């Protein structure tokens, strides 16, 4: 009985953790910080800063694609989890726990990087307002570096989700036959 309760607890945690990881690990469009950033007329900024802005836009597009992939995989995990028997859940408990812990660690790292990125955005806005272009460019470079690190962690979450799907699917197929 104790094992069954523990297995159910793990699978419930999986159902709660995976969706929150998916949404927590995504970048800007779904994430808003407490105060809205003032809008910037990018065309009025120096050309080198505009070039960095285009890099930011490319990273943003990549993040949108990763988000969609994480969401799709999350849906697959939820669907597969619903079909597992308690015995199959028991078998998956240990390997699933390891993957979940790795996803949590990635989520925490993403949150830390996002905080540093938001600080750099605040600094960037201050430097743009005071027309300190070298400092603004440095801030924007920091933002790009943080976003690239975040994308790397998001790609890792995609891989971990895929491993979880791969782990669940053979058990799911045993249930069907």
CSV table of N, CA and C in Angstrom, one decimal:
chain,number,residue,atom,x,y,z
A,1,UNK,N,0.8,-1.2,0.0
A,1,UNK,CA,0.0,0.0,0.0
A,1,UNK,C,0.9,1.3,0.0
A,2,UNK,N,1.9,1.2,0.8
A,2,UNK,CA,2.8,2.4,0.9
A,2,UNK,C,3.5,2.6,-0.5
A,3,UNK,N,3.9,1.6,-1.2
A,3,UNK,CA,4.4,1.8,-2.5
A,3,UNK,C,3.5,2.4,-3.5
A,4,UNK,N,2.2,1.9,-3.5
A,4,UNK,CA,1.2,2.4,-4.4
A,4,UNK,C,1.0,3.9,-4.1
A,5,UNK,N,0.9,4.3,-2.8
A,5,UNK,CA,0.7,5.7,-2.5
A,5,UNK,C,1.9,6.5,-3.0
A,6,UNK,N,3.1,6.0,-2.8
A,6,UNK,CA,4.3,6.7,-3.3
A,6,UNK,C,4.3,6.9,-4.8
A,7,UNK,N,3.9,5.8,-5.5
A,7,UNK,CA,3.9,5.8,-6.9
A,7,UNK,C,2.8,6.8,-7.4
A,8,UNK,N,1.7,6.8,-6.8
A,8,UNK,CA,0.7,7.8,-7.1
A,8,UNK,C,1.1,9.2,-6.8
A,9,UNK,N,1.8,9.4,-5.7
A,9,UNK,CA,2.3,10.7,-5.4
A,9,UNK,C,3.3,11.2,-6.5
A,10,UNK,N,4.2,10.3,-6.9
A,10,UNK,CA,5.2,10.6,-7.9
A,10,UNK,C,4.5,11.0,-9.2
A,11,UNK,N,3.5,10.3,-9.6
A,11,UNK,CA,2.9,10.5,-10.9
A,11,UNK,C,2.0,11.8,-10.8
A,12,UNK,N,1.5,12.1,-9.6
A,12,UNK,CA,0.8,13.3,-9.4
A,12,UNK,C,1.8,14.5,-9.5
A,13,UNK,N,2.9,14.3,-8.9
A,13,UNK,CA,4.0,15.3,-8.9
A,13,UNK,C,4.4,15.6,-10.4
A,14,UNK,N,4.5,14.5,-11.1
A,14,UNK,CA,4.9,14.6,-12.5
A,14,UNK,C,3.8,15.4,-13.3
A,15,UNK,N,2.6,15.2,-13.0
A,15,UNK,CA,1.5,15.9,-13.6
A,15,UNK,C,1.5,17.4,-13.3
A,16,UNK,N,2.0,17.7,-12.1
A,16,UNK,CA,2.0,19.1,-11.7
A,16,UNK,C,3.3,19.8,-12.1
A,17,UNK,N,4.4,19.1,-12.0
A,17,UNK,CA,5.7,19.7,-12.3
A,17,UNK,C,5.9,19.9,-13.8
A,18,UNK,N,5.6,19.0,-14.6
A,18,UNK,CA,5.9,19.1,-16.0
A,18,UNK,C,5.2,20.3,-16.6
A,19,UNK,N,3.9,20.5,-16.4
A,19,UNK,CA,3.3,21.8,-16.9
A,19,UNK,C,3.9,23.0,-16.4
A,20,UNK,N,4.2,23.1,-15.1
A,20,UNK,CA,4.8,24.3,-14.6
A,20,UNK,C,6.2,24.5,-15.1
A,21,UNK,N,6.9,23.4,-15.4
A,21,UNK,CA,8.2,23.6,-16.0
A,21,UNK,C,8.1,24.2,-17.4
A,22,UNK,N,7.1,23.7,-18.1
A,22,UNK,CA,7.0,24.1,-19.5
A,22,UNK,C,6.7,25.6,-19.5
A,23,UNK,N,5.8,26.1,-18.7
A,23,UNK,CA,5.5,27.5,-18.7
A,23,UNK,C,6.5,28.4,-18.0
A,24,UNK,N,7.1,27.9,-17.0
A,24,UNK,CA,8.2,28.6,-16.2
A,24,UNK,C,9.4,28.8,-17.0
A,25,UNK,N,9.7,27.8,-17.9
A,25,UNK,CA,11.0,27.8,-18.6
A,25,UNK,C,10.9,28.6,-19.9
A,26,UNK,N,9.8,29.2,-20.2
A,26,UNK,CA,9.6,30.0,-21.4
A,26,UNK,C,10.0,31.4,-21.1
A,27,UNK,N,10.5,32.1,-22.1
A,27,UNK,CA,11.0,33.5,-22.0
A,27,UNK,C,9.9,34.5,-22.0
A,28,UNK,N,10.1,35.6,-22.8
A,28,UNK,CA,9.4,36.8,-22.7
A,28,UNK,C,7.9,36.8,-23.0
A,29,UNK,N,7.4,36.3,-24.1
A,29,UNK,CA,6.0,36.6,-24.5
A,29,UNK,C,5.0,36.2,-23.4
A,30,UNK,N,5.2,35.1,-22.7
A,30,UNK,CA,4.3,34.7,-21.6
A,30,UNK,C,4.7,35.2,-20.3
A,31,UNK,N,5.8,35.9,-20.2
A,31,UNK,CA,6.4,36.3,-18.9
A,31,UNK,C,6.4,37.8,-18.8
A,32,UNK,N,5.8,38.3,-17.8
A,32,UNK,CA,5.8,39.8,-17.6
A,32,UNK,C,6.4,40.1,-16.2
A,33,UNK,N,7.3,41.0,-16.1
A,33,UNK,CA,7.7,41.4,-14.8
A,33,UNK,C,6.8,42.5,-14.3
A,34,UNK,N,7.0,42.8,-13.0
A,34,UNK,CA,6.1,43.7,-12.3
A,34,UNK,C,5.8,45.0,-12.9
A,35,UNK,N,6.7,45.7,-13.5
A,35,UNK,CA,6.5,47.0,-14.1
A,35,UNK,C,6.7,46.9,-15.6
A,36,UNK,N,5.8,47.4,-16.4
A,36,UNK,CA,6.0,47.4,-17.8
A,36,UNK,C,7.2,48.2,-18.2
A,37,UNK,N,7.9,47.7,-19.2
A,37,UNK,CA,9.1,48.4,-19.7
A,37,UNK,C,8.6,49.5,-20.6
A,38,UNK,N,9.3,50.7,-20.5
A,38,UNK,CA,8.9,51.8,-21.4
A,38,UNK,C,9.2,51.4,-22.8
A,39,UNK,N,8.4,51.8,-23.7
A,39,UNK,CA,8.7,51.5,-25.1
A,39,UNK,C,9.9,52.2,-25.6
A,40,UNK,N,10.5,51.6,-26.5
A,40,UNK,CA,11.8,52.2,-27.1
A,40,UNK,C,11.6,52.4,-28.6
A,41,UNK,N,11.9,53.5,-29.1
A,41,UNK,CA,12.0,53.7,-30.5
A,41,UNK,C,13.3,53.2,-31.0
A,42,UNK,N,13.4,52.0,-31.4
A,42,UNK,CA,14.6,51.3,-31.8
A,42,UNK,C,15.3,52.0,-33.0
A,43,UNK,N,14.5,52.6,-33.9
A,43,UNK,CA,15.0,53.2,-35.1
A,43,UNK,C,15.8,54.5,-34.7
A,44,UNK,N,15.5,55.0,-33.5
A,44,UNK,CA,16.3,56.3,-33.1
A,44,UNK,C,17.6,55.9,-32.4
A,45,UNK,N,17.9,54.7,-32.2
A,45,UNK,CA,19.1,54.2,-31.5
A,45,UNK,C,20.2,54.0,-32.5
A,46,UNK,N,21.5,54.1,-32.1
A,46,UNK,CA,22.6,53.8,-33.0
A,46,UNK,C,22.5,52.5,-33.7
A,47,UNK,N,23.1,52.4,-34.9
A,47,UNK,CA,23.0,51.2,-35.7
A,47,UNK,C,23.5,49.9,-35.0
A,48,UNK,N,24.6,50.0,-34.2
A,48,UNK,CA,25.1,48.8,-33.6
A,48,UNK,C,24.1,48.3,-32.6
A,49,UNK,N,23.3,49.1,-31.9
A,49,UNK,CA,22.3,48.7,-31.0
A,49,UNK,C,21.1,48.1,-31.7
A,50,UNK,N,20.8,48.6,-32.9
A,50,UNK,CA,19.7,48.1,-33.7
A,50,UNK,C,20.1,46.7,-34.2
A,51,UNK,N,21.4,46.5,-34.5
A,51,UNK,CA,21.9,45.2,-34.9
A,51,UNK,C,21.7,44.2,-33.8
A,52,UNK,N,22.0,44.6,-32.6
A,52,UNK,CA,21.8,43.7,-31.4
A,52,UNK,C,20.4,43.4,-31.2
A,53,UNK,N,19.5,44.4,-31.5
A,53,UNK,CA,18.1,44.1,-31.4
A,53,UNK,C,17.6,43.1,-32.3
A,54,UNK,N,18.2,43.0,-33.5
A,54,UNK,CA,17.8,42.0,-34.5
A,54,UNK,C,18.2,40.6,-34.0
A,55,UNK,N,19.3,40.5,-33.3
A,55,UNK,CA,19.7,39.3,-32.6
A,55,UNK,C,18.7,38.9,-31.6
A,56,UNK,N,18.3,39.8,-30.8
A,56,UNK,CA,17.3,39.5,-29.8
A,56,UNK,C,16.0,39.0,-30.4
A,57,UNK,N,15.6,39.6,-31.5
A,57,UNK,CA,14.4,39.1,-32.2
A,57,UNK,C,14.5,37.7,-32.7
A,58,UNK,N,15.7,37.3,-33.2
A,58,UNK,CA,16.0,36.0,-33.6
A,58,UNK,C,15.9,35.0,-32.5
A,59,UNK,N,16.5,35.4,-31.3
A,59,UNK,CA,16.4,34.5,-30.1
A,59,UNK,C,15.0,34.3,-29.7
A,60,UNK,N,14.2,35.4,-29.7
A,60,UNK,CA,12.8,35.4,-29.4
A,60,UNK,C,12.0,34.4,-30.2
A,61,UNK,N,12.3,34.4,-31.5
A,61,UNK,CA,11.7,33.4,-32.4
A,61,UNK,C,12.0,32.0,-32.0
A,62,UNK,N,13.3,31.8,-31.7
A,62,UNK,CA,13.7,30.4,-31.3
A,62,UNK,C,13.0,30.0,-30.0
A,63,UNK,N,12.9,31.0,-29.1
A,63,UNK,CA,12.2,30.7,-27.9
A,63,UNK,C,10.7,30.3,-28.1
A,64,UNK,N,10.1,31.0,-29.0
A,64,UNK,CA,8.7,30.7,-29.3
A,64,UNK,C,8.5,29.3,-29.8
A,65,UNK,N,9.5,28.9,-30.7
A,65,UNK,CA,9.5,27.5,-31.3
A,65,UNK,C,9.7,26.5,-30.1
A,66,UNK,N,10.6,26.8,-29.3
A,66,UNK,CA,10.9,25.9,-28.1
A,66,UNK,C,9.7,25.8,-27.2
A,67,UNK,N,9.0,26.9,-27.0
A,67,UNK,CA,7.8,26.9,-26.1
A,67,UNK,C,6.8,26.0,-26.7
A,68,UNK,N,6.5,26.1,-28.0
A,68,UNK,CA,5.5,25.3,-28.7
A,68,UNK,C,5.9,23.8,-28.6
A,69,UNK,N,7.2,23.5,-28.7
A,69,UNK,CA,7.7,22.1,-28.6
A,69,UNK,C,7.5,21.6,-27.2
A,70,UNK,N,7.8,22.4,-26.2
A,70,UNK,CA,7.6,22.0,-24.8
A,70,UNK,C,6.1,21.8,-24.5
A,71,UNK,N,5.3,22.7,-25.0
A,71,UNK,CA,3.9,22.5,-24.7
A,71,UNK,C,3.3,21.2,-25.4
A,72,UNK,N,3.7,21.0,-26.6
A,72,UNK,CA,3.3,19.7,-27.3
A,72,UNK,C,3.8,18.5,-26.5
A,73,UNK,N,5.0,18.5,-26.1
A,73,UNK,CA,5.6,17.4,-25.3
A,73,UNK,C,4.9,17.2,-24.0
A,74,UNK,N,4.6,18.4,-23.4
A,74,UNK,CA,3.9,18.3,-22.1
A,74,UNK,C,2.5,17.7,-22.3
A,75,UNK,N,1.8,18.0,-23.3
A,75,UNK,CA,0.5,17.4,-23.6
A,75,UNK,C,0.7,15.9,-23.8
A,76,UNK,N,1.7,15.5,-24.5
A,76,UNK,CA,2.0,14.0,-24.8
A,76,UNK,C,2.3,13.3,-23.4
A,77,UNK,N,3.0,14.0,-22.6
A,77,UNK,CA,3.3,13.4,-21.3
A,77,UNK,C,2.0,13.2,-20.4
A,78,UNK,N,1.2,14.2,-20.4
A,78,UNK,CA,0.0,14.1,-19.7
A,78,UNK,C,-0.9,13.0,-20.2
A,79,UNK,N,-1.0,12.9,-21.5
A,79,UNK,CA,-1.9,11.9,-22.2
A,79,UNK,C,-1.3,10.5,-21.8
A,80,UNK,N,0.0,10.3,-21.9
A,80,UNK,CA,0.6,9.0,-21.7
A,80,UNK,C,0.4,8.7,-20.2
A,81,UNK,N,0.6,9.6,-19.3
A,81,UNK,CA,0.5,9.4,-17.9
A,81,UNK,C,-0.8,8.8,-17.5
A,82,UNK,N,-1.9,9.3,-18.2
A,82,UNK,CA,-3.2,8.9,-17.8
A,82,UNK,C,-3.5,7.4,-18.2
A,83,UNK,N,-2.7,6.9,-19.1
A,83,UNK,CA,-3.0,5.5,-19.5
A,83,UNK,C,-2.2,4.5,-18.7
A,84,UNK,N,-1.3,4.9,-17.9
A,84,UNK,CA,-0.5,4.0,-17.1
A,84,UNK,C,-1.2,3.3,-16.0
A,85,UNK,N,-0.9,2.1,-15.8
A,85,UNK,CA,-1.5,1.4,-14.6
A,85,UNK,C,-0.6,1.7,-13.4
A,86,UNK,N,-1.1,1.3,-12.2
A,86,UNK,CA,-0.3,1.6,-11.0
A,86,UNK,C,1.0,0.8,-11.0
A,87,UNK,N,0.9,-0.4,-11.6
A,87,UNK,CA,2.2,-1.2,-11.7
A,87,UNK,C,3.2,-0.6,-12.6
A,88,UNK,N,2.7,0.0,-13.7
A,88,UNK,CA,3.6,0.7,-14.6
A,88,UNK,C,4.2,1.9,-14.0
A,89,UNK,N,3.4,2.6,-13.2
A,89,UNK,CA,3.8,3.8,-12.5
A,89,UNK,C,4.9,3.4,-11.5
A,90,UNK,N,4.8,2.3,-10.9
A,90,UNK,CA,5.8,1.8,-9.9
A,90,UNK,C,7.1,1.6,-10.7
A,91,UNK,N,7.0,1.0,-11.8
A,91,UNK,CA,8.3,0.7,-12.6
A,91,UNK,C,8.9,2.0,-13.1
A,92,UNK,N,8.2,3.1,-13.3
A,92,UNK,CA,8.7,4.3,-13.8
A,92,UNK,C,9.1,5.3,-12.7
A,93,UNK,N,8.8,5.0,-11.5
A,93,UNK,CA,9.0,5.9,-10.4
A,93,UNK,C,10.4,6.5,-10.3
A,94,UNK,N,11.3,5.6,-10.2
A,94,UNK,CA,12.7,6.0,-10.0
A,94,UNK,C,13.3,6.8,-11.2
A,95,UNK,N,13.2,6.2,-12.5
A,95,UNK,CA,13.7,7.0,-13.6
A,95,UNK,C,13.0,8.3,-13.9
A,96,UNK,N,11.7,8.3,-13.6
A,96,UNK,CA,10.9,9.6,-13.8
A,96,UNK,C,11.3,10.6,-12.8
A,97,UNK,N,11.5,10.2,-11.6
A,97,UNK,CA,11.9,11.1,-10.5
A,97,UNK,C,13.3,11.8,-10.9
A,98,UNK,N,14.2,11.1,-11.4
A,98,UNK,CA,15.5,11.6,-11.8
A,98,UNK,C,15.3,12.7,-12.9
A,99,UNK,N,14.5,12.4,-13.9
A,99,UNK,CA,14.2,13.4,-15.0
A,99,UNK,C,13.5,14.6,-14.4
A,100,UNK,N,12.5,14.4,-13.5
A,100,UNK,CA,11.8,15.5,-12.9
A,100,UNK,C,12.8,16.4,-12.2
A,101,UNK,N,13.7,15.8,-11.4
A,101,UNK,CA,14.6,16.6,-10.6
A,101,UNK,C,15.5,17.4,-11.6
A,102,UNK,N,15.9,16.9,-12.7
A,102,UNK,CA,16.7,17.6,-13.7
A,102,UNK,C,16.0,18.7,-14.3
A,103,UNK,N,14.7,18.5,-14.5
A,103,UNK,CA,13.8,19.6,-15.1
A,103,UNK,C,13.7,20.7,-14.1
A,104,UNK,N,13.5,20.4,-12.8
A,104,UNK,CA,13.4,21.4,-11.8
A,104,UNK,C,14.6,22.2,-11.7
A,105,UNK,N,15.8,21.5,-11.7
A,105,UNK,CA,17.1,22.3,-11.6
A,105,UNK,C,17.2,23.2,-12.8
A,106,UNK,N,16.8,22.8,-14.0
A,106,UNK,CA,16.9,23.6,-15.2
A,106,UNK,C,15.9,24.8,-15.0
A,107,UNK,N,14.7,24.6,-14.5
A,107,UNK,CA,13.8,25.7,-14.3
A,107,UNK,C,14.4,26.7,-13.3
A,108,UNK,N,15.0,26.2,-12.2
A,108,UNK,CA,15.6,27.2,-11.2
A,108,UNK,C,16.7,28.0,-11.9
A,109,UNK,N,17.5,27.3,-12.7
A,109,UNK,CA,18.6,28.1,-13.4
A,109,UNK,C,18.0,29.1,-14.4
A,110,UNK,N,17.0,28.7,-15.1
A,110,UNK,CA,16.3,29.7,-16.0
A,110,UNK,C,15.8,30.9,-15.2
A,111,UNK,N,15.2,30.6,-14.1
A,111,UNK,CA,14.6,31.7,-13.3
A,111,UNK,C,15.7,32.7,-12.9
A,112,UNK,N,16.9,32.1,-12.4
A,112,UNK,CA,18.0,33.0,-12.0
A,112,UNK,C,18.5,33.8,-13.2
A,113,UNK,N,18.7,33.2,-14.4
A,113,UNK,CA,19.1,33.9,-15.6
A,113,UNK,C,18.2,34.9,-16.0
A,114,UNK,N,16.9,34.7,-15.9
A,114,UNK,CA,15.9,35.6,-16.2
A,114,UNK,C,15.9,36.8,-15.3
A,115,UNK,N,16.2,36.6,-14.0
A,115,UNK,CA,16.3,37.7,-13.1
A,115,UNK,C,17.5,38.6,-13.5
A,116,UNK,N,18.6,38.0,-13.8
A,116,UNK,CA,19.8,38.8,-14.3
A,116,UNK,C,19.5,39.6,-15.6
A,117,UNK,N,18.8,38.9,-16.4
A,117,UNK,CA,18.4,39.5,-17.7
A,117,UNK,C,17.5,40.7,-17.5
A,118,UNK,N,16.5,40.6,-16.5
A,118,UNK,CA,15.6,41.7,-16.2
A,118,UNK,C,16.4,42.9,-15.6
A,119,UNK,N,17.4,42.6,-14.8
A,119,UNK,CA,18.3,43.7,-14.3
A,119,UNK,C,19.0,44.4,-15.4
A,120,UNK,N,19.5,43.6,-16.3
A,120,UNK,CA,20.2,44.2,-17.5
A,120,UNK,C,19.2,45.1,-18.3
A,121,UNK,N,18.0,44.6,-18.5
A,121,UNK,CA,17.0,45.4,-19.2
A,121,UNK,C,16.7,46.8,-18.5
A,122,UNK,N,16.6,46.7,-17.2
A,122,UNK,CA,16.4,48.0,-16.4
A,122,UNK,C,17.6,48.9,-16.6
A,123,UNK,N,18.8,48.4,-16.6
A,123,UNK,CA,20.0,49.2,-16.8
A,123,UNK,C,20.0,49.7,-18.2
A,124,UNK,N,19.6,48.9,-19.2
A,124,UNK,CA,19.6,49.3,-20.6
A,124,UNK,C,18.7,50.5,-20.8
A,125,UNK,N,17.5,50.4,-20.2
A,125,UNK,CA,16.5,51.5,-20.3
A,125,UNK,C,17.1,52.8,-19.7
A,126,UNK,N,17.7,52.7,-18.6
A,126,UNK,CA,18.3,53.9,-17.9
A,126,UNK,C,19.4,54.5,-18.8
A,127,UNK,N,20.2,53.6,-19.4
A,127,UNK,CA,21.3,54.1,-20.3
A,127,UNK,C,20.8,54.7,-21.6
A,128,UNK,N,19.7,54.1,-22.1
A,128,UNK,CA,19.1,54.7,-23.3
A,128,UNK,C,18.5,56.1,-23.0
A,129,UNK,N,17.8,56.2,-21.9
A,129,UNK,CA,17.2,57.5,-21.5
A,129,UNK,C,18.3,58.5,-21.4
A,130,UNK,N,19.4,58.2,-20.8
A,130,UNK,CA,20.5,59.2,-20.7
A,130,UNK,C,21.5,59.2,-21.8
A,131,UNK,N,21.1,58.5,-22.9
A,131,UNK,CA,21.9,58.4,-24.1
A,131,UNK,C,23.4,58.0,-23.9
A,132,UNK,N,23.6,57.1,-23.0
A,132,UNK,CA,24.9,56.5,-22.8
A,132,UNK,C,25.0,55.2,-23.6
A,133,UNK,N,25.3,55.4,-24.9
A,133,UNK,CA,25.2,54.4,-25.9
A,133,UNK,C,26.2,53.2,-25.6
A,134,UNK,N,27.4,53.5,-25.2
A,134,UNK,CA,28.3,52.4,-24.9
A,134,UNK,C,27.8,51.5,-23.8
A,135,UNK,N,27.3,52.1,-22.7
A,135,UNK,CA,26.7,51.3,-21.6
A,135,UNK,C,25.4,50.6,-22.1
A,136,UNK,N,24.6,51.2,-22.9
A,136,UNK,CA,23.4,50.6,-23.4
A,136,UNK,C,23.7,49.4,-24.2
A,137,UNK,N,24.8,49.5,-25.0
A,137,UNK,CA,25.2,48.4,-25.9
A,137,UNK,C,25.7,47.3,-25.0
A,138,UNK,N,26.5,47.6,-24.0
A,138,UNK,CA,27.0,46.6,-23.1
A,138,UNK,C,25.8,45.8,-22.4
A,139,UNK,N,24.8,46.6,-22.0
A,139,UNK,CA,23.6,46.0,-21.3
A,139,UNK,C,22.9,45.1,-22.3
A,140,UNK,N,22.7,45.5,-23.5
A,140,UNK,CA,22.1,44.7,-24.5
A,140,UNK,C,22.8,43.4,-24.8
A,141,UNK,N,24.1,43.5,-24.9
A,141,UNK,CA,25.0,42.3,-25.1
A,141,UNK,C,24.8,41.4,-23.9
A,142,UNK,N,24.7,41.9,-22.7
A,142,UNK,CA,24.4,41.0,-21.5
A,142,UNK,C,23.1,40.3,-21.6
A,143,UNK,N,22.1,41.1,-22.1
A,143,UNK,CA,20.7,40.5,-22.3
A,143,UNK,C,20.8,39.4,-23.3
A,144,UNK,N,21.5,39.6,-24.4
A,144,UNK,CA,21.6,38.5,-25.4
A,144,UNK,C,22.3,37.3,-24.9
A,145,UNK,N,23.3,37.5,-24.1
A,145,UNK,CA,24.0,36.4,-23.5
A,145,UNK,C,23.1,35.6,-22.6
A,146,UNK,N,22.4,36.3,-21.7
A,146,UNK,CA,21.4,35.7,-20.8
A,146,UNK,C,20.3,34.9,-21.6
A,147,UNK,N,19.8,35.5,-22.6
A,147,UNK,CA,18.8,34.9,-23.4
A,147,UNK,C,19.3,33.6,-24.1
A,148,UNK,N,20.6,33.6,-24.6
A,148,UNK,CA,21.2,32.5,-25.2
A,148,UNK,C,21.3,31.3,-24.1
A,149,UNK,N,21.7,31.7,-22.9
A,149,UNK,CA,21.8,30.7,-21.9
A,149,UNK,C,20.5,30.1,-21.5
A,150,UNK,N,19.4,31.0,-21.5
A,150,UNK,CA,18.1,30.5,-21.2
A,150,UNK,C,17.6,29.6,-22.3
A,151,UNK,N,17.9,29.9,-23.6
A,151,UNK,CA,17.5,29.0,-24.7
A,151,UNK,C,18.2,27.7,-24.5
A,152,UNK,N,19.5,27.7,-24.2
A,152,UNK,CA,20.2,26.4,-24.0
A,152,UNK,C,19.5,25.6,-22.9
A,153,UNK,N,19.1,26.2,-21.8
A,153,UNK,CA,18.4,25.5,-20.7
A,153,UNK,C,17.0,25.0,-21.2
A,154,UNK,N,16.4,25.8,-22.0
A,154,UNK,CA,15.1,25.4,-22.6
A,154,UNK,C,15.2,24.2,-23.5
A,155,UNK,N,16.3,24.2,-24.3
A,155,UNK,CA,16.6,23.1,-25.2
A,155,UNK,C,16.8,21.8,-24.3
A,156,UNK,N,17.4,22.0,-23.2
A,156,UNK,CA,17.7,20.9,-22.3
A,156,UNK,C,16.3,20.3,-21.7
A,157,UNK,N,15.4,21.2,-21.4
A,157,UNK,CA,14.1,20.8,-20.9
A,157,UNK,C,13.4,20.0,-22.0
A,158,UNK,N,13.5,20.5,-23.2
A,158,UNK,CA,12.9,19.7,-24.4
A,158,UNK,C,13.5,18.3,-24.4
A,159,UNK,N,14.8,18.2,-24.3
A,159,UNK,CA,15.4,16.9,-24.3
A,159,UNK,C,15.0,16.0,-23.1
A,160,UNK,N,14.9,16.6,-22.0
A,160,UNK,CA,14.4,15.8,-20.8
A,160,UNK,C,13.0,15.4,-20.9
A,161,UNK,N,12.1,16.3,-21.5
A,161,UNK,CA,10.7,15.9,-21.7
A,161,UNK,C,10.7,14.7,-22.7
A,162,UNK,N,11.5,14.8,-23.8
A,162,UNK,CA,11.5,13.7,-24.7
A,162,UNK,C,12.0,12.4,-24.1
A,163,UNK,N,12.9,12.5,-23.2
A,163,UNK,CA,13.4,11.3,-22.5
A,163,UNK,C,12.2,10.7,-21.6
A,164,UNK,N,11.5,11.6,-21.0
A,164,UNK,CA,10.3,11.2,-20.2
A,164,UNK,C,9.3,10.5,-21.1
A,165,UNK,N,9.0,11.1,-22.3
A,165,UNK,CA,8.1,10.5,-23.2
A,165,UNK,C,8.6,9.1,-23.6
A,166,UNK,N,9.9,9.0,-24.0
A,166,UNK,CA,10.4,7.7,-24.4
A,166,UNK,C,10.3,6.7,-23.3
A,167,UNK,N,10.5,7.2,-22.0
A,167,UNK,CA,10.4,6.3,-20.9
A,167,UNK,C,9.0,5.8,-20.7
A,168,UNK,N,8.0,6.6,-20.9
A,168,UNK,CA,6.6,6.3,-20.6
A,168,UNK,C,6.0,5.4,-21.8
A,169,UNK,N,6.4,5.7,-23.0
A,169,UNK,CA,5.8,5.0,-24.2
A,169,UNK,C,5.9,3.5,-24.1
A,170,UNK,N,7.1,2.9,-23.8
A,170,UNK,CA,7.1,1.4,-23.8
A,170,UNK,C,6.1,0.9,-22.8
A,171,UNK,N,6.0,1.6,-21.6
A,171,UNK,CA,5.0,1.1,-20.6
A,171,UNK,C,3.6,1.3,-21.1
A,172,UNK,N,3.4,2.3,-21.8
A,172,UNK,CA,2.1,2.6,-22.4
A,172,UNK,C,1.7,1.5,-23.4
A,173,UNK,N,2.7,1.1,-24.2
A,173,UNK,CA,2.4,0.1,-25.2
A,173,UNK,C,2.2,-1.3,-24.6
A,174,UNK,N,2.8,-1.6,-23.4
A,174,UNK,CA,2.5,-2.8,-22.7
A,174,UNK,C,1.1,-2.8,-22.3
A,175,UNK,N,0.6,-1.7,-21.9
A,175,UNK,CA,-0.8,-1.6,-21.4
A,175,UNK,C,-1.8,-1.8,-22.5
A,176,UNK,N,-1.5,-1.4,-23.7
A,176,UNK,CA,-2.4,-1.5,-24.9
A,176,UNK,C,-2.5,-3.0,-25.3
A,177,UNK,N,-1.4,-3.7,-25.2
A,177,UNK,CA,-1.4,-5.1,-25.7
A,177,UNK,C,-1.9,-6.1,-24.7
